[in-house]
Coordinates of C-alpha atoms and ligand atoms in Angstrom, one line a residue:
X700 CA 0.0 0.0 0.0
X701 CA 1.1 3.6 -0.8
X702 CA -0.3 6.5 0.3
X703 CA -0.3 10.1 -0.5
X704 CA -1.4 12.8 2.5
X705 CA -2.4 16.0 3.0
X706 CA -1.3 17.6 6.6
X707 CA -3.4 20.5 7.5
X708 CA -1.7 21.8 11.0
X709 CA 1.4 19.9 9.9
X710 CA 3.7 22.9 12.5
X711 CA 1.8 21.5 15.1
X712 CA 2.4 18.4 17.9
X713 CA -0.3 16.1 15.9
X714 CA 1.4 17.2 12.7
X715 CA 5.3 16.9 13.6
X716 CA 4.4 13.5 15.0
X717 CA 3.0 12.6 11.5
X718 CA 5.9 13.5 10.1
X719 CA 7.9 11.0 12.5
X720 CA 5.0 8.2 11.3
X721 CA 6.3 9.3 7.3
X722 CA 9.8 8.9 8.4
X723 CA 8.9 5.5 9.7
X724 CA 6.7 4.2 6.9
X725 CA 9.1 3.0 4.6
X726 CA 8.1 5.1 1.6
X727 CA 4.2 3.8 2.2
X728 CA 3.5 7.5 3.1
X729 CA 4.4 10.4 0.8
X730 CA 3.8 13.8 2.0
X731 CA 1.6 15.6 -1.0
X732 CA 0.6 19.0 0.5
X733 CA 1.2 20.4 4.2
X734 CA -0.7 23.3 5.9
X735 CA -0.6 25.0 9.2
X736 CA -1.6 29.1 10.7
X737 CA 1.5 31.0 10.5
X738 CA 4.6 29.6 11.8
X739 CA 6.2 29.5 8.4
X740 CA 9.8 29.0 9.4
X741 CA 8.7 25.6 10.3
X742 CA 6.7 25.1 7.8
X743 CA 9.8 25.7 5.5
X744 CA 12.1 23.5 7.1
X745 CA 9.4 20.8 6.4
X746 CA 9.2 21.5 3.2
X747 CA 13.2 21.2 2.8
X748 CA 12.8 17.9 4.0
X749 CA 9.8 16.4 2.3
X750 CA 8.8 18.6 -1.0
X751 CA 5.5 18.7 -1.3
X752 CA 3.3 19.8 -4.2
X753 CA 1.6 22.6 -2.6
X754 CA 1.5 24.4 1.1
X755 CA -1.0 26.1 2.5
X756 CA -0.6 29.5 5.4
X757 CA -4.3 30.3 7.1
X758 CA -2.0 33.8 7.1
X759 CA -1.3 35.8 4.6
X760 CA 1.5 37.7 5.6
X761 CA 3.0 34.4 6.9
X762 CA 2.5 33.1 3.5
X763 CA 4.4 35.8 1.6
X764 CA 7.7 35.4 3.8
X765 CA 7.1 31.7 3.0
X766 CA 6.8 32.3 -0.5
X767 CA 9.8 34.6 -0.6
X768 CA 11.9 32.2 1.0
X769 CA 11.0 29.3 -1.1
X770 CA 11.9 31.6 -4.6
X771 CA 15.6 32.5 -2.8
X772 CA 16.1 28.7 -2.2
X773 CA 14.9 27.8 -5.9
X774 CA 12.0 25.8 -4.7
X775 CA 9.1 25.9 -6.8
X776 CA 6.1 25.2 -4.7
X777 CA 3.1 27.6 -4.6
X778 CA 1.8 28.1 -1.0
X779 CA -2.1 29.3 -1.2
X780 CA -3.7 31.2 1.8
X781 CA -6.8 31.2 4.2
X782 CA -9.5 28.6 4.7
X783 CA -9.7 28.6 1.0
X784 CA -6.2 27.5 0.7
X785 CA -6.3 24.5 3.2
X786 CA -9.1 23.5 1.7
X787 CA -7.2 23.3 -1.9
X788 CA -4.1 20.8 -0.2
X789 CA -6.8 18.8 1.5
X790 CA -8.0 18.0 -2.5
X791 CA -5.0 18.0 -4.5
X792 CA -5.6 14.9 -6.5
X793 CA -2.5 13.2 -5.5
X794 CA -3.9 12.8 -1.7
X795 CA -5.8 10.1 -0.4
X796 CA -5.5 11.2 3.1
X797 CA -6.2 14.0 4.8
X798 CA -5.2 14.3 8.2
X799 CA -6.6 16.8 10.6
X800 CA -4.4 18.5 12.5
X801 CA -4.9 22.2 13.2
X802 CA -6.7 23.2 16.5
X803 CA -9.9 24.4 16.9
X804 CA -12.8 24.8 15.0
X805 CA -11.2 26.1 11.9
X806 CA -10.5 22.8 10.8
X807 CA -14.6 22.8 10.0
X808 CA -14.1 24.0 6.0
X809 CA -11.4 22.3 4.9
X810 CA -12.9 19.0 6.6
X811 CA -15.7 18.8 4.4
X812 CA -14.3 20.3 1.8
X813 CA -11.8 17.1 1.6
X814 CA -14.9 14.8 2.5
X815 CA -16.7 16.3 -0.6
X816 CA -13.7 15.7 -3.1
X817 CA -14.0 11.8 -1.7
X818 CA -10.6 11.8 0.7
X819 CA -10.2 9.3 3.3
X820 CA -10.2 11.5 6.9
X821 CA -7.4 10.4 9.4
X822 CA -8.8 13.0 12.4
X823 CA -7.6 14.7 15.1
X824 CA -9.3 18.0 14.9
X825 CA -12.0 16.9 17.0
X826 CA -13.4 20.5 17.0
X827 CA -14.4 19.8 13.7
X828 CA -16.9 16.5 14.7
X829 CA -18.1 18.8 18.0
X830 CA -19.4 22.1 15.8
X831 CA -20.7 19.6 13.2
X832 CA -21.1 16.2 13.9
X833 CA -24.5 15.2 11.9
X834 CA -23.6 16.8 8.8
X835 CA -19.6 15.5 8.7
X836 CA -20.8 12.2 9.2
X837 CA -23.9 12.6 6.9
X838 CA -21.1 13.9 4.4
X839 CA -19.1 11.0 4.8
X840 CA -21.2 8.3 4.8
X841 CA -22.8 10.1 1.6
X842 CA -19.6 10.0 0.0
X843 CA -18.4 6.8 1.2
X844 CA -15.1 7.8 3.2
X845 CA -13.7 6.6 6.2
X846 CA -13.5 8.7 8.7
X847 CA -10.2 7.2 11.2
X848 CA -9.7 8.2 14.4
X849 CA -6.1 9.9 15.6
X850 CA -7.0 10.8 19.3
X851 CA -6.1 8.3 21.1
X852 CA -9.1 7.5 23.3
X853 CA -11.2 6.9 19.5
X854 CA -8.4 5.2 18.2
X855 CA -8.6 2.7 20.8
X856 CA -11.9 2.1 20.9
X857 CA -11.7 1.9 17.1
X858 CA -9.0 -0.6 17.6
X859 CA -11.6 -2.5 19.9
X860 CA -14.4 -2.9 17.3
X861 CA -12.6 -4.5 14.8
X862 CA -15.0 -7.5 14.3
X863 CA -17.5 -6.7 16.9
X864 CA -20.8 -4.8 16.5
X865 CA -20.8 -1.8 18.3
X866 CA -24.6 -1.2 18.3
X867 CA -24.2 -3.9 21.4
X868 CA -21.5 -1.7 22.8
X869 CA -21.0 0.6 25.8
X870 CA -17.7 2.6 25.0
X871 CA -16.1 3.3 28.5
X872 CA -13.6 6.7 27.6
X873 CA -10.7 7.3 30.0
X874 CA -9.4 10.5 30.9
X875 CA -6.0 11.2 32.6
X876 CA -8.1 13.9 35.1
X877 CA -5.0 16.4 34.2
X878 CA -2.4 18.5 36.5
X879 CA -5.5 19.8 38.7
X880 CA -7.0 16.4 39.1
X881 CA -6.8 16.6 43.0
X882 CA -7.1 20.6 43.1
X883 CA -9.9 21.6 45.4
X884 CA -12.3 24.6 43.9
X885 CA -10.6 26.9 45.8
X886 CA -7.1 25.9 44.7
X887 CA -8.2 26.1 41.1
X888 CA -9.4 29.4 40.9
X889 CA -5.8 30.7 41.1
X890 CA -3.9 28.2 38.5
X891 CA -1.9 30.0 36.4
X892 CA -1.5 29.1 32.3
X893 CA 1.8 27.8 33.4
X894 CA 0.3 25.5 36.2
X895 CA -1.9 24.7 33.6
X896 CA 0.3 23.7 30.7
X897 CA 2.2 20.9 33.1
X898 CA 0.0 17.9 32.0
X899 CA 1.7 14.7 33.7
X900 CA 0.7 12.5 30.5
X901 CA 1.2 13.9 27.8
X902 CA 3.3 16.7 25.5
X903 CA 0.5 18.6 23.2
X904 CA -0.6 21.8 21.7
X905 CA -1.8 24.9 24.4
X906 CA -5.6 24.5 23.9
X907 CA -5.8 21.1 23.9
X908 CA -3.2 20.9 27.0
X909 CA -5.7 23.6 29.0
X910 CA -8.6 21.6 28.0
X911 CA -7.4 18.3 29.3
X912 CA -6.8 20.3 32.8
X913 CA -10.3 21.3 32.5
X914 CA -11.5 17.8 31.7
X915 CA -13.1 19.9 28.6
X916 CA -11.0 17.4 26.6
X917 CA -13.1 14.9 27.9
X918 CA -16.5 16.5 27.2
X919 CA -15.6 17.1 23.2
X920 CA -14.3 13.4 23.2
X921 CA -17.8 12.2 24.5
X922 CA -19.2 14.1 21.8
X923 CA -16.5 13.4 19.2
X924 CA -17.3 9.3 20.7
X925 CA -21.1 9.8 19.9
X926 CA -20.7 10.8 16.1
X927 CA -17.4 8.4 15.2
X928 CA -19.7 5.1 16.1
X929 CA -22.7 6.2 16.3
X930 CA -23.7 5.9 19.8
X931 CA -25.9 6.7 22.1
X932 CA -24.5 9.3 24.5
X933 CA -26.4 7.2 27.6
X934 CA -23.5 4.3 26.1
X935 CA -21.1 6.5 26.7
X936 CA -18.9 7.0 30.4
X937 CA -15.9 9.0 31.3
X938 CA -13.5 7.1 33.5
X939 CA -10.3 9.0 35.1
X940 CA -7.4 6.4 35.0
X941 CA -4.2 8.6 36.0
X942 CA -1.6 6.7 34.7
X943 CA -2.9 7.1 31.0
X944 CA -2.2 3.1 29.5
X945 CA -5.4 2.2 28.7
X946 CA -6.6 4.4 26.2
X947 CA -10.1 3.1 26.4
X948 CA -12.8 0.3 26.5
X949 CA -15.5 -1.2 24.9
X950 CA -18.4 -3.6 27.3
X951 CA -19.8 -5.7 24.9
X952 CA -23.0 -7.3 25.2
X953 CA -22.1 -10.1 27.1
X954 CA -20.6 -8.2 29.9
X955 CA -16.9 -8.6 28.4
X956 CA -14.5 -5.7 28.2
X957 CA -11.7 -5.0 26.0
X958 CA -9.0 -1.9 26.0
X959 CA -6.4 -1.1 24.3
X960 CA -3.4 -0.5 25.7
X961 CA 0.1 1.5 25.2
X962 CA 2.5 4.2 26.7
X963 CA 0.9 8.0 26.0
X964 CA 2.3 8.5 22.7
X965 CA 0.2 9.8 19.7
X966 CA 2.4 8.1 16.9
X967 CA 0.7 5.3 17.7
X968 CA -3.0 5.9 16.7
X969 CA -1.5 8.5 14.3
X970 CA 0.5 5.6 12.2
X971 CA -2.7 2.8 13.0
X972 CA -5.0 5.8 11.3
X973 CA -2.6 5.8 8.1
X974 CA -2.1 2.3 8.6
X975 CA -5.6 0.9 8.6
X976 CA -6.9 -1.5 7.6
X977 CA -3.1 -2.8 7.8
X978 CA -1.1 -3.2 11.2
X979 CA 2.6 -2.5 10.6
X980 CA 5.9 -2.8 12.9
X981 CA 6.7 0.5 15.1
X982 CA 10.1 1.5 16.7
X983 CA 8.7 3.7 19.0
X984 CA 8.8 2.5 23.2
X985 CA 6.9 0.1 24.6
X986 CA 4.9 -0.7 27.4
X987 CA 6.3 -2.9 30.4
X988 CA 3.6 -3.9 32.0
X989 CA 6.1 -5.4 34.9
X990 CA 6.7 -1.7 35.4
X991 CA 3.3 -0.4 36.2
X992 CA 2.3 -0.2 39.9
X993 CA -1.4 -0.1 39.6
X994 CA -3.9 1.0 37.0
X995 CA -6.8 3.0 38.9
X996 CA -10.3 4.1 37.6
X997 CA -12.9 6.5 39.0
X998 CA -15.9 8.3 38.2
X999 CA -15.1 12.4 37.2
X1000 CA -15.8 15.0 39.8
X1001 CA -18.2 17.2 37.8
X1002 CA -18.4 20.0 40.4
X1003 CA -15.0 21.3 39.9
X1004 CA -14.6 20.3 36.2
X1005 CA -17.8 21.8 35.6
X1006 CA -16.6 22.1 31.5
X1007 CA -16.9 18.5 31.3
X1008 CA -21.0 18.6 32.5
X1009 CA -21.0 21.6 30.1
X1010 CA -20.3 19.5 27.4
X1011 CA -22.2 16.7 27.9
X1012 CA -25.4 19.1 27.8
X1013 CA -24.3 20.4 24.7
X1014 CA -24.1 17.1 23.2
X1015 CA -26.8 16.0 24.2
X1016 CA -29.2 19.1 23.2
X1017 CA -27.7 19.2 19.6
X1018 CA -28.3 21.5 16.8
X1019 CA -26.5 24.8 17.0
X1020 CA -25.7 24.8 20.9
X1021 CA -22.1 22.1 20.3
X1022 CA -20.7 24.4 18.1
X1023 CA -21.9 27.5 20.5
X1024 CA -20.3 25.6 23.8
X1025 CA -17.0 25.0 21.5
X1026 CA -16.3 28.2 20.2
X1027 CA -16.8 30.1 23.7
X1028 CA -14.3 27.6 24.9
X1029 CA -12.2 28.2 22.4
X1030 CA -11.9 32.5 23.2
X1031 CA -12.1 31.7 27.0
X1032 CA -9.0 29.2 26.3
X1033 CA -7.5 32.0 24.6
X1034 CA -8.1 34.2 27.0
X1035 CA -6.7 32.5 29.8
X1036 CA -3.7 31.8 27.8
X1037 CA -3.2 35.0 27.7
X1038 CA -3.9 36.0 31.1
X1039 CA -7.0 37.8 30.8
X1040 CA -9.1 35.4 32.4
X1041 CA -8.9 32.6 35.5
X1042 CA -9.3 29.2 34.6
X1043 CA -12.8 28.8 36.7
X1044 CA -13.8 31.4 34.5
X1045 CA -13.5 29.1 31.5
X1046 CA -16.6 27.6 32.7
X1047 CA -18.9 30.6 33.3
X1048 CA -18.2 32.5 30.2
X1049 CA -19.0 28.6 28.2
X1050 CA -22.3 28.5 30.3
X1051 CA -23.2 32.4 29.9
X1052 CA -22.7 31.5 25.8
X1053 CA -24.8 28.7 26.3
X1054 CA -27.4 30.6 28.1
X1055 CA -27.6 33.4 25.6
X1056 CA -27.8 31.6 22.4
X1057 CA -30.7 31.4 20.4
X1058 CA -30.9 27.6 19.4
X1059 CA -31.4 26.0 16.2
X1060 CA -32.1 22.2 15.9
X1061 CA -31.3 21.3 12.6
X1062 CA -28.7 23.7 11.4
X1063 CA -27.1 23.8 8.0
X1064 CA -23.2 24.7 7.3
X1065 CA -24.0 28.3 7.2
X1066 CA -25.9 28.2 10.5
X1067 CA -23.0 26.3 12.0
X1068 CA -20.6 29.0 10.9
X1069 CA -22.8 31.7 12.3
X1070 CA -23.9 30.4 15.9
X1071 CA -19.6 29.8 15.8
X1072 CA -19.5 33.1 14.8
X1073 CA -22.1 34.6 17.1
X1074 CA -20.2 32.3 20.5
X1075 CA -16.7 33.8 19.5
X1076 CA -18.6 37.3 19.4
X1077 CA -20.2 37.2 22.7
X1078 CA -17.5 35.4 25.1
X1079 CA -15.0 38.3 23.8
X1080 CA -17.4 40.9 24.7
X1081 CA -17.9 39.1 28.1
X1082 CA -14.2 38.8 28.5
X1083 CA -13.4 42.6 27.5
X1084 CA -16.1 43.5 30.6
X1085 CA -15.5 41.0 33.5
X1086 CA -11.6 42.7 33.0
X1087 CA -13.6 46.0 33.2
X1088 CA -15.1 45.1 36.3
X1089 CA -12.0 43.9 37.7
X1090 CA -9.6 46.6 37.0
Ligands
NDP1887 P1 -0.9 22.6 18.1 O1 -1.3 23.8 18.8 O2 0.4 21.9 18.6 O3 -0.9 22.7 16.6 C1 -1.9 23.3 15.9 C2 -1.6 23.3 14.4 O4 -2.7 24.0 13.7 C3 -0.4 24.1 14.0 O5 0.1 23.5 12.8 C4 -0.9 25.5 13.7 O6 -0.1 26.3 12.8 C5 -2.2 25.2 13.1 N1 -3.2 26.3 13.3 C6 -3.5 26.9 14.4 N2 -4.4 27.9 14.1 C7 -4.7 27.8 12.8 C8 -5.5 28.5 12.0 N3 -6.3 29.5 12.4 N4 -5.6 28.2 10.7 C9 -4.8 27.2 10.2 N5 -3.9 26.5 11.0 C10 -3.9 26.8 12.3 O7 -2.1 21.6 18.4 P2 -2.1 20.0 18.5 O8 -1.3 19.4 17.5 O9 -1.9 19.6 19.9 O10 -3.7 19.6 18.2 C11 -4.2 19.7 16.9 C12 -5.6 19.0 16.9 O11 -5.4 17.6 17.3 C13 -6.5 19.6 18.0 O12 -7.8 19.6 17.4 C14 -6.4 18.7 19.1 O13 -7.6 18.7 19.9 C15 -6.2 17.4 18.5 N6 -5.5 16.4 19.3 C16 -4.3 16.6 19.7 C17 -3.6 15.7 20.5 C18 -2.2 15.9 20.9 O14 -1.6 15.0 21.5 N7 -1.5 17.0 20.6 C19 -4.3 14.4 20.9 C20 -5.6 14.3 20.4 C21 -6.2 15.2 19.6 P3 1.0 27.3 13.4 O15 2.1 26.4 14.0 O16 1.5 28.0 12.1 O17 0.3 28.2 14.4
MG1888 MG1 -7.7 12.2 23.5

């Protein structure tokens, strides 16, 4: 088998660990386009290393430094720009894989946009399956492409299925509870970013680093769960298991469980997503059992990861208000990046979005985009005036 892939977000922890898989794959994976925001120094060095046919910059200035440094190195390969531009290396003929890499719900467009010109989806961007689950799926199954799971969690439970039926499945998700897991409320109202950006698992990207600390991580996974194998959300519970080995379960009919086990590291699911339906050899490390003191599970604490109920509601209500819950997470993540916000305030400015939105149940793309549009809107505004009130 030889495979040609897009990676959109290819600057990124998801996409640099692709890259290792494509190192690994002994020439069974070609790079064909790469895309990421605007680190385009990066972006360059990849392109030294694996030439693709085209690369995409979400920013435009980005992509004219890119494009200047390409000419003065004699390397011929036009970078587009914007969603628009992403969208074009996801459907370059030569790729049969797109994987999705960039964070947040950006990743929406170009998504579909590969879905529609028939590529396979290896995805990460579970943003993307949060905003829009129905219609990517709908997409999908309309256009007969797999959709593969890269987070790990879905790529274990993927693993799992193979050869069972999963409408006779409960899918049991685990969750590494993050640096604040034993933090009273109290304690977690003054976490810094920094605090926050020390997960005990796992190296990844800011956002998705601050929403595994606020067990938000967990609540898009539920949700990312429910659309991948299409499952109830009553079939599906959130387990914290601190030592992060098993990556998740299935209870099958009979009472029987399986799960999937492995150190944290993402080149596994990444490589089983580009792999698939194949299972090839791996160099990365591997787990000694022998070494592991205990494996622990327990139900979440809901009151002080109040993101992860947040979620779930979302979810489970449907229509517009997923897409509203993800976006005002996304600006409040932002914002506590940035130190504008404290982390408990994640929560409330999430629920205030929530509160104020007027709901749609059966949205199209545009009315996805908008109530997106409409969340970002309103938790900046709440942001700009809660540090009014506190100044
Ligand atoms: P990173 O922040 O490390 O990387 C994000 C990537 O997206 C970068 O390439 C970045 O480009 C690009 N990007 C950011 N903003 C934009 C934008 N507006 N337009 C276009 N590209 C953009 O994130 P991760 O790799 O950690 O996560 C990526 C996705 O994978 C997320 O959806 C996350 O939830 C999911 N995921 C990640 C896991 C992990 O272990 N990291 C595990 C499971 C899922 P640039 O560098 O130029 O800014
Ligand atoms: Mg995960």
């Amino acid at each position: 088998m030889k495979k040609g892939i897009a990676i959109l977000g290819s600057t990124g922890s998801i996409g640099r660990q692709t890259l290792e898989v494509v190192d690994r794959s002994e020439g069974r994976l070609t790079v064909q386009a790469l895309a990421a925001g605007s680190n385009w120094k990066e972006l360059l060095g990849q392109i030294e290393i694996y030439r693709p046919r085209l690369v995409a910059m979400m920013d435009t200035e980005a992509a004219e430094r890119l494009d200047e440094a390409l000419r003065e190195r004699e390397l011929p390969i036009p970078v587009v720009t914007g969603e628009k531009g992403l969208a074009e290396a996801a459907c370059l003929p030569e790729v049969d894989t797109v994987v999705t890499a960039v964070s947040g719900a950006i990743g929406l467009g170009p998504t579909m946009a590969a879905i529609e010109a028939g590529k396979e989806i290896a995805l990460a961007n579970k943003e993307t399956l949060v905003a829009a689950g129905p219609l990517v799926m709908a997409a999908a199954r309309r256009r007969e492409v797999a959709i593969l799971p890269v987070d790990s969690e879905h790529s274990a439970i993927f693993q799992c299925l193979q050869g069972q039926d999963r409408r006779l499945a409960r899918l049991l998700l685990t969750a590494s509870g993050g640096p604040f897991r034993d933090k009273s409320l109290e304690e977690l109202r003054r976490v810094t970013p920094e605090d926050a950006l020390r997960h005990p698992n796992w190296r990844m990207g800011p956002k998705i680093t601050i929403d595994s600390a606020s067990l938000m991580n967990k609540g898009l996974e539920v949700i990312e769960a429910r659309w991948l194998f299409d499952i109830d959300f009553d079939d599906i519970e959130v387990l914290v298991h601190p030592q992060s080995i098993v990556h998740s379960m299935v209870e099958l009919a009979d009472g029987s469980i399986l799960g999937q086990m492995g150190l944290p590291d993402m080149r596994l699911p990444i490589q089983y997503a580009l792999s698939y339906p194949e299972r090839w050899q791996s160099g990365w490390p591997r787990l000694d059992l022998t070494q592991m003191a205990a494996l622990t599970f327990r139900r979440p604490d809901l009151e002080r990861f109040p993101s992860l109920e947040l979620a779930l509601t979302a979810g489970r209500t449907g229509g517009t208000l997923p897409a509203v819950m993800n976006a005002a997470n996304e600006v409040a993540v932002h914002a506590f990046l940035d130190r504008r916000i404290g982390f408990m305030d994640i929560p409330r400015i999430v629920r205030e979005a929530m509160e104020a939105h007027e709901w749609r149940q059966e949205p199209d793309l545009p009315g996805i985009r908008r109530a997106d549009e409409w969340a970002r809107r309103f938790a900046a505004e709440r942001i700009g005036k809660g540090r009014e009130v506190s100044a």
